[in-house]
Amino acid sequence: MDTATATSGLPLLHPADPGYEDELAGFQTGFAQRPAVVVAARGAADVAGAVRYAAGRGLPVRVRATGHGLPGDSAGGLLISTRRMTGLSVDPVARTVRVAAGVRWGEVVAAAEPYGLAPLNGSSPGVGVVGYTLGGGLGILAREFGYAADHVRSLDVVTADGRVQRVALDAEPDLYGALLGGGAAGLGVVTALEIGLVPVRTLYGGSLAFDGREVGPADALRAYEAWTRTVPGRLASSFAAVPYPDLPALPPHLRGRYVLSVRVAYTGDDGAELVAPLREIGPVLTDSLREMPYAESRTIHSDPDFPHAYYGEAVVVSALDGEWLGGIGPDAGAMCVVQVNHLGGALSRPAPNAVPYREGRFLVRLLAMGGRERARALLDPAFAVLAPHTLGRAAPFAFGAGDRAGGLFDPETRERLAGIKSRHDPANLFRTD
């Protein structure tokens, strides 16, 4: 990096340079990135310089922070790594937080907690704030407060001309609305966000788990779907089905089991009463439901925190009809993970951004461990059963499915984003293909 920095003023890394491989390491290990150049950005000035460097050499630009998602194929292009950009400040009076592009949600939760405030983060504390929010941001309290994108006050963006701009709804409303929820539209590099916080100090949450070999998975899902019709609009929940391998490293109660679980997050005071019908699904394997500080909300899902290879797709649906779970259960031949998020509530409210399919009732996410072809052979039949009720695909959860471009937005939103893209990046520097 030293020689390149001295000659260009940028922290550049090429494939033969020490540190190149380390800079490309991320949470997703299944789909390797091999850009011609990596810029290990230290701040917005480096990002702006990287964009100008790429434009001058005809290199397409991709961006990555934590590597949970994928920036698309970066071969032959320039990849901007923002992981070193970690500035964070909370304004407890305005109830906002300003974060640089490399900040992770766990850091924001910890910074906001002393003020009795909480961000609209997702289930994993290791996920980057900016990428998550640009994709919409489906948080654990989303049915009460809406998408994280709905709470963004402003964005600092490096546009295709290499300038850093402050973008807000009252200035550049088209670009503001396209960046939020339209992360796949390729409009620039967001170097910082100012986003609203909510006054939440505690919540009722956790999970109820059942043994999927004792309780029929389809029956459990039907019971969950029926229960979602009875709950208040601000109670958020999800259903999951996870086949755990029989490995000594796992807790004894999980080893070799097909675990069905319902996860709950709710800020009301009648949570225990509302979840009581779920216990009728069958014998409870584990029960972690409790009142908890918001700082412990990561335990509701207990997402894995170690890098691994996975392929994922997701769709927004109007109904859950159909027997689609059978082929991706514990006998599928590969580990397949199902998560169904209950939508509606505040998620259905209109907002001045590009988050699509707000009328959906559920988000269905399917993950398979390993490579693309084997995963598609397992997951595509399940999505085919769901097709009659599918409104569209969910771009933030298309892990490894970046080569499939269709269905990410409704036609009206897609046309609007294309028009904004043509105005702000006519040369397609920020690639979306």
XYZ file of C-alpha atoms in Angstrom:
433
model
C 0.000 0.000 0.000
C 2.831 2.452 0.745
C 4.133 2.751 -2.835
C 0.685 3.195 -4.327
C -0.227 5.753 -1.699
C 2.889 7.761 -2.365
C 2.299 7.883 -6.119
C -1.474 8.434 -6.235
C -2.337 9.928 -2.850
C -4.753 7.025 -2.313
C -4.409 3.856 -0.210
C -4.475 1.518 -3.217
C -4.001 -2.227 -3.163
C -3.409 -4.398 -6.227
C -3.587 -8.213 -6.339
C 0.166 -8.648 -5.809
C 0.335 -6.220 -2.864
C 0.606 -7.349 0.765
C -2.732 -6.779 2.464
C -4.852 -7.183 -0.675
C -6.335 -10.516 0.420
C -6.934 -9.299 3.978
C -8.792 -6.243 2.713
C -11.134 -8.473 0.724
C -11.969 -10.723 3.679
C -15.566 -10.301 4.814
C -18.442 -12.084 6.505
C -19.566 -13.780 3.286
C -16.869 -16.270 2.257
C -18.743 -18.070 -0.525
C -18.296 -15.559 -3.343
C -14.781 -14.217 -3.766
C -14.094 -10.660 -4.894
C -11.120 -10.114 -7.228
C -11.040 -6.438 -8.185
C -8.164 -4.971 -10.129
C -7.763 -2.337 -7.411
C -8.930 -1.993 -3.812
C -9.060 1.388 -2.088
C -8.819 0.996 1.692
C -10.641 4.262 2.352
C -9.940 6.164 5.562
C -12.551 8.850 5.000
C -14.743 10.677 2.522
C -11.739 12.301 0.835
C -10.328 8.875 -0.016
C -13.691 7.779 -1.389
C -13.939 10.886 -3.577
C -10.380 10.347 -4.778
C -11.133 6.709 -5.535
C -14.154 7.644 -7.633
C -12.120 10.160 -9.633
C -9.296 7.615 -10.019
C -11.732 4.994 -11.341
C -13.512 7.413 -13.679
C -10.215 8.520 -15.185
C -9.247 4.926 -15.953
C -12.622 3.570 -16.993
C -12.874 1.229 -14.006
C -16.321 0.266 -12.714
C -16.795 0.956 -8.993
C -18.179 -1.312 -6.292
C -18.359 -0.681 -2.519
C -18.132 -2.903 0.551
C -18.021 -2.408 4.310
C -18.503 -5.534 6.461
C -19.030 -8.006 3.632
C -22.345 -9.427 4.875
C -23.939 -8.822 1.500
C -22.217 -8.661 -1.851
C -21.261 -5.612 -3.913
C -21.628 -7.500 -7.197
C -18.813 -8.918 -9.281
C -15.849 -6.554 -8.946
C -13.496 -8.377 -11.341
C -11.518 -5.888 -13.416
C -12.876 -2.940 -11.462
C -12.209 -0.873 -8.368
C -13.602 -1.876 -4.980
C -13.867 0.763 -2.243
C -13.530 -0.751 1.216
C -15.124 1.516 3.839
C -14.471 -0.606 6.931
C -11.984 1.914 8.375
C -14.524 4.751 8.333
C -15.830 4.386 11.876
C -16.869 7.856 13.065
C -20.005 7.855 15.235
C -21.758 10.561 17.278
C -25.123 10.645 19.057
C -27.192 13.794 19.517
C -29.532 12.865 22.388
C -31.545 16.098 22.099
C -32.282 15.715 18.394
C -32.507 11.918 18.848
C -30.178 11.280 15.950
C -26.948 9.460 15.289
C -24.382 10.274 12.636
C -22.391 7.307 11.396
C -19.590 6.881 8.901
C -19.754 4.141 6.289
C -17.900 1.460 8.249
C -19.887 1.615 11.499
C -21.722 -1.520 12.646
C -25.065 -1.655 14.396
C -23.719 -3.035 17.662
C -21.670 0.122 18.077
C -24.730 2.327 17.560
C -26.823 0.338 20.047
C -24.096 0.778 22.676
C -23.692 4.497 21.959
C -27.439 5.249 22.112
C -28.260 3.123 25.159
C -27.051 5.596 27.861
C -29.620 8.124 26.591
C -32.559 5.713 26.612
C -32.544 5.667 22.831
C -32.324 2.874 20.266
C -31.580 2.640 16.551
C -33.731 0.739 14.089
C -31.132 -1.992 13.732
C -31.573 -5.512 12.513
C -30.917 -8.797 14.257
C -27.119 -8.927 13.906
C -24.866 -6.398 15.683
C -22.053 -7.033 13.188
C -23.956 -5.747 10.137
C -22.921 -2.370 8.727
C -25.331 0.528 9.252
C -25.033 2.154 5.830
C -25.505 -0.860 3.565
C -28.383 -2.122 5.712
C -30.163 1.229 5.628
C -29.692 1.804 1.900
C -31.428 -1.533 1.348
C -34.401 -0.342 3.422
C -33.470 -1.751 6.808
C -35.967 -4.263 8.203
C -35.299 -3.972 11.936
C -36.445 -5.916 14.961
C -38.985 -3.167 15.816
C -39.955 -2.463 12.212
C -43.700 -3.026 12.576
C -43.805 -0.255 15.161
C -41.425 2.247 13.566
C -41.114 1.300 9.903
C -37.991 0.799 7.827
C -34.696 2.320 8.924
C -34.638 4.144 5.578
C -37.790 5.991 6.631
C -35.850 7.686 9.458
C -32.813 8.962 7.544
C -32.330 12.736 7.917
C -29.425 13.133 5.490
C -26.730 11.280 3.558
C -23.204 12.279 2.584
C -22.685 10.906 -0.927
C -19.795 10.851 -3.368
C -21.400 11.124 -6.795
C -19.993 10.064 -10.152
C -18.219 13.404 -10.610
C -16.134 12.732 -7.487
C -17.840 15.377 -5.329
C -19.050 14.872 -1.747
C -22.632 16.089 -1.418
C -25.016 16.349 1.532
C -28.330 14.906 0.353
C -31.606 15.409 2.228
C -35.309 15.323 1.452
C -35.557 19.113 1.233
C -32.535 19.296 -1.079
C -32.084 16.734 -3.867
C -35.317 14.867 -3.010
C -35.046 12.588 -6.065
C -31.548 11.422 -5.174
C -32.492 11.130 -1.496
C -35.468 8.929 -2.299
C -33.590 6.783 -4.795
C -30.621 6.077 -2.531
C -32.847 4.881 0.320
C -34.280 1.511 -0.572
C -32.791 1.703 -4.045
C -29.325 0.591 -2.978
C -29.157 -1.612 -6.064
C -29.591 1.437 -8.310
C -25.875 2.429 -8.256
C -26.076 6.172 -7.661
C -22.964 6.937 -5.618
C -20.979 6.008 -2.523
C -22.592 6.939 0.783
C -19.859 7.950 3.225
C -22.079 8.911 6.184
C -25.689 8.909 7.363
C -27.641 10.929 9.892
C -30.508 8.787 11.084
C -33.207 9.123 13.714
C -33.253 7.170 16.970
C -36.352 6.057 18.892
C -37.073 6.359 22.636
C -36.833 2.689 23.568
C -34.933 1.513 26.629
C -36.454 -1.952 27.151
C -38.595 -4.425 25.268
C -40.312 -7.778 25.630
C -38.585 -10.242 23.368
C -36.872 -13.536 22.777
C -37.916 -16.777 21.135
C -39.953 -19.923 21.627
C -38.400 -22.976 20.005
C -39.900 -26.346 19.095
C -38.447 -29.623 17.834
C -39.322 -29.846 14.147
C -39.328 -33.648 14.246
C -41.997 -33.620 16.953
C -44.015 -30.669 15.636
C -44.933 -30.602 11.944
C -43.129 -27.635 10.330
C -46.047 -26.808 8.018
C -48.488 -27.016 10.933
C -46.265 -24.749 13.021
C -46.029 -22.205 10.211
C -49.802 -22.229 9.739
C -50.279 -21.663 13.472
C -47.800 -18.796 13.365
C -49.542 -17.205 10.374
C -52.913 -17.410 12.124
C -51.407 -15.877 15.282
C -50.019 -12.904 13.339
C -53.590 -11.958 12.441
C -54.379 -11.413 16.140
C -51.477 -9.245 17.308
C -51.178 -5.448 17.571
C -49.655 -3.557 14.671
C -46.502 -2.759 16.616
C -45.595 -6.306 17.643
C -42.806 -7.617 15.397
C -42.081 -11.298 14.939
C -40.553 -13.901 12.682
C -40.734 -17.655 12.175
C -37.567 -19.672 11.581
C -36.729 -23.261 10.696
C -33.097 -24.310 11.137
C -31.607 -27.821 10.826
C -28.596 -27.962 13.134
C -25.792 -30.451 12.431
C -24.780 -32.930 15.092
C -21.536 -31.222 16.090
C -19.861 -31.171 19.519
C -19.384 -27.393 19.256
C -23.152 -26.843 19.423
C -25.162 -26.777 22.682
C -26.639 -30.208 23.473
C -30.238 -28.997 23.052
C -29.501 -28.012 19.435
C -27.239 -30.804 18.210
C -28.839 -32.752 15.379
C -32.233 -31.081 15.818
C -34.531 -29.383 13.338
C -35.487 -26.322 15.355
C -38.609 -24.290 14.656
C -38.819 -20.983 16.461
C -40.887 -17.836 16.729
C -38.963 -14.661 17.580
C -40.704 -11.669 19.120
C -39.864 -8.001 19.790
C -42.454 -5.732 21.388
C -42.387 -2.530 23.415
C -45.813 -2.967 25.011
C -46.493 -4.181 28.562
C -48.752 -7.126 27.644
C -46.218 -9.172 25.701
C -46.512 -12.324 27.827
C -50.265 -12.398 27.286
C -49.984 -11.866 23.543
C -47.507 -14.709 22.979
C -49.384 -17.230 25.145
C -51.196 -18.834 22.146
C -47.842 -19.704 20.586
C -47.193 -22.213 23.363
C -50.029 -24.321 21.957
C -47.945 -25.112 18.861
C -46.340 -27.994 20.743
C -43.856 -28.931 23.464
C -41.460 -26.033 23.969
C -37.816 -26.895 23.435
C -36.435 -23.564 24.707
C -38.035 -20.331 25.907
C -36.037 -17.092 26.094
C -38.977 -14.654 26.141
C -38.473 -11.946 28.753
C -38.292 -8.249 29.482
C -34.814 -7.130 28.463
C -32.724 -3.997 28.019
C -32.637 -2.985 24.377
C -28.877 -3.527 24.496
C -29.615 -7.282 24.745
C -31.871 -7.342 21.675
C -29.172 -9.210 19.719
C -30.100 -12.313 21.771
C -33.559 -12.509 20.217
C -32.124 -14.056 17.040
C -28.587 -14.923 18.181
C -27.333 -14.726 14.609
C -23.984 -16.437 13.917
C -21.069 -14.025 14.215
C -18.438 -16.035 12.330
C -17.717 -15.683 8.587
C -19.134 -18.451 6.415
C -20.363 -19.277 2.914
C -24.045 -18.948 2.111
C -26.443 -18.309 -0.748
C -29.716 -16.545 -0.116
C -32.819 -15.274 -1.826
C -35.921 -13.565 -0.442
C -39.354 -12.579 -1.654
C -42.163 -10.415 -0.343
C -45.476 -12.288 -0.416
C -49.140 -11.514 0.139
C -49.840 -14.958 1.632
C -48.002 -18.069 2.830
C -50.217 -20.676 1.153
C -48.678 -23.842 -0.259
C -46.539 -26.712 0.961
C -43.135 -25.177 0.260
C -41.185 -26.171 3.380
C -40.866 -29.884 2.669
C -38.001 -29.838 0.190
C -35.767 -27.621 2.303
C -36.058 -29.428 5.620
C -33.445 -31.457 7.504
C -33.309 -34.145 4.790
C -32.563 -31.712 1.951
C -28.919 -32.762 1.684
C -27.595 -29.327 2.640
C -28.263 -26.956 5.510
C -31.177 -24.703 4.522
C -32.406 -21.933 6.811
C -35.899 -20.452 6.615
C -36.968 -17.125 8.069
C -40.404 -15.582 7.624
C -40.827 -11.994 8.823
C -44.272 -10.596 9.572
C -44.635 -7.293 7.708
C -47.427 -4.726 7.862
C -47.899 -2.186 10.634
C -45.650 0.839 10.129
C -43.902 -0.968 7.264
C -46.958 -0.406 5.088
C -46.911 3.373 5.461
C -45.820 5.357 2.401
C -42.481 7.159 2.620
C -40.427 9.339 0.251
C -37.984 6.579 -0.677
C -37.656 3.580 -2.967
C -38.435 0.740 -0.538
C -40.806 -1.434 -2.615
C -43.664 -3.838 -1.911
C -44.902 -2.144 1.250
C -48.240 -3.890 0.833
C -46.654 -7.300 1.504
C -47.721 -9.427 4.464
C -44.538 -11.483 4.856
C -40.905 -11.551 3.812
C -39.704 -15.098 3.113
C -35.938 -15.554 3.329
C -34.264 -18.810 2.352
C -30.576 -19.496 2.883
C -28.487 -22.479 1.895
C -24.957 -23.050 3.044
C -22.486 -23.346 0.188
C -22.380 -22.415 -3.478
C -24.888 -20.964 -5.906
C -25.843 -23.892 -8.146
C -26.515 -26.412 -5.388
C -28.406 -23.798 -3.378
C -30.622 -22.856 -6.305
C -31.493 -26.474 -6.948
C -32.791 -26.666 -3.364
C -34.415 -23.263 -2.953
C -35.929 -22.511 -6.359
C -38.699 -25.154 -6.040
C -39.827 -23.555 -2.776
C -39.924 -20.112 -4.376
C -41.879 -21.589 -7.279
C -44.616 -22.730 -4.884
C -44.726 -19.229 -3.406
C -44.816 -17.581 -6.850
C -48.622 -17.089 -7.038
C -48.429 -14.876 -3.945
C -45.061 -13.228 -4.645
C -44.989 -9.457 -5.097
C -41.259 -9.281 -5.782
C -37.753 -10.091 -4.651
C -36.040 -8.422 -1.699
C -32.702 -7.009 -2.822
C -31.100 -6.729 0.667
C -31.362 -10.493 1.114
C -30.195 -11.598 -2.347
C -26.950 -13.064 -0.996
C -25.081 -14.457 -3.971
C -28.051 -13.896 -6.278
C -26.739 -10.649 -7.713
C -26.770 -12.134 -11.214
C -30.564 -12.167 -11.059
C -31.747 -8.641 -11.727
C -35.494 -9.053 -12.197
C -38.206 -8.484 -9.634
C -36.291 -6.195 -7.281
C -38.674 -3.269 -7.783
C -42.185 -2.730 -9.062
C -42.301 -1.315 -12.622
C -43.048 2.269 -11.538
C -40.181 2.367 -9.047
C -37.814 0.678 -11.496
C -38.568 3.284 -14.172
C -38.114 6.143 -11.728
C -34.780 4.788 -10.485
C -33.560 4.298 -14.052
C -34.289 7.933 -14.832
C -32.421 9.156 -11.746
C -29.531 6.831 -12.560
C -29.272 8.230 -16.095
C -29.049 11.782 -14.740
C -26.558 11.163 -11.942
C -24.387 8.413 -13.444
C -24.888 8.329 -17.218
C -21.590 6.456 -17.765
C -22.676 3.698 -15.296
C -19.544 4.129 -13.192
C -21.342 2.610 -10.191
C -22.230 -0.684 -11.777
C -25.543 -2.357 -11.184
C -25.083 -5.232 -13.676
